[in-house]
Amino acid sequence: MPGHCDGGQFHDLLPGTATPKAFEFAWNDDVIALNQFAGVLTSAAAAVSSTLDTNTKGNAIVVYNPLNIEREEIVEANISFPDAAPKAVLVFGPMAARYRRSSTTGR
């Protein structure tokens, strides 16, 4: 719904001169718009991920960075293994050498 995307841009909301009730409606419209944008982002990431070559031995996991800058935060993934957990997990990618993890807990 296009009307929800710009709901928070009402001329009295930006400077803070709207009535409290108007802010309630605007916040609701913003939440609706954010949920719609989240759905678009999820669909887009799924579409791009489905085209990646993930033919590999083991489990392929795609990590998406929504920012326009490189990040160095730790990424967690809970993976179920059909048998026992492997002794180590190798990560491939631009910074893969920095991220290796041994696991004895199955995580």
JSON list of C-alpha atoms in Angstrom, two decimals, residues 36-52 62 64:
[
{"chain": "A", "resi": 36, "resn": "GLN", "atom": "CA", "xyz": [5.92, -4.42, 4.37]},
{"chain": "A", "resi": 37, "resn": "PHE", "atom": "CA", "xyz": [9.52, -3.39, 3.70]},
{"chain": "A", "resi": 38, "resn": "ALA", "atom": "CA", "xyz": [10.76, -6.36, 5.77]},
{"chain": "A", "resi": 39, "resn": "GLY", "atom": "CA", "xyz": [8.70, -8.66, 3.55]},
{"chain": "A", "resi": 40, "resn": "VAL", "atom": "CA", "xyz": [10.20, -7.11, 0.41]},
{"chain": "A", "resi": 41, "resn": "LEU", "atom": "CA", "xyz": [13.72, -7.45, 1.83]},
{"chain": "A", "resi": 42, "resn": "THR", "atom": "CA", "xyz": [13.13, -11.08, 2.77]},
{"chain": "A", "resi": 43, "resn": "SER", "atom": "CA", "xyz": [11.79, -11.89, -0.69]},
{"chain": "A", "resi": 44, "resn": "ALA", "atom": "CA", "xyz": [14.68, -10.12, -2.39]},
{"chain": "A", "resi": 45, "resn": "ALA", "atom": "CA", "xyz": [17.32, -11.87, -0.26]},
{"chain": "A", "resi": 46, "resn": "ALA", "atom": "CA", "xyz": [15.66, -15.23, -0.92]},
{"chain": "A", "resi": 47, "resn": "ALA", "atom": "CA", "xyz": [15.58, -14.55, -4.67]},
{"chain": "A", "resi": 48, "resn": "VAL", "atom": "CA", "xyz": [19.27, -13.62, -4.78]},
{"chain": "A", "resi": 49, "resn": "SER", "atom": "CA", "xyz": [20.25, -16.52, -2.50]},
{"chain": "A", "resi": 50, "resn": "SER", "atom": "CA", "xyz": [18.44, -19.00, -4.72]},
{"chain": "A", "resi": 51, "resn": "THR", "atom": "CA", "xyz": [20.71, -18.08, -7.64]},
{"chain": "A", "resi": 52, "resn": "LEU", "atom": "CA", "xyz": [23.98, -18.61, -5.74]},
{"chain": "A", "resi": 62, "resn": "VAL", "atom": "CA", "xyz": [24.16, -17.58, 3.09]},
{"chain": "A", "resi": 64, "resn": "TYR", "atom": "CA", "xyz": [23.30, -11.29, 4.17]}
]
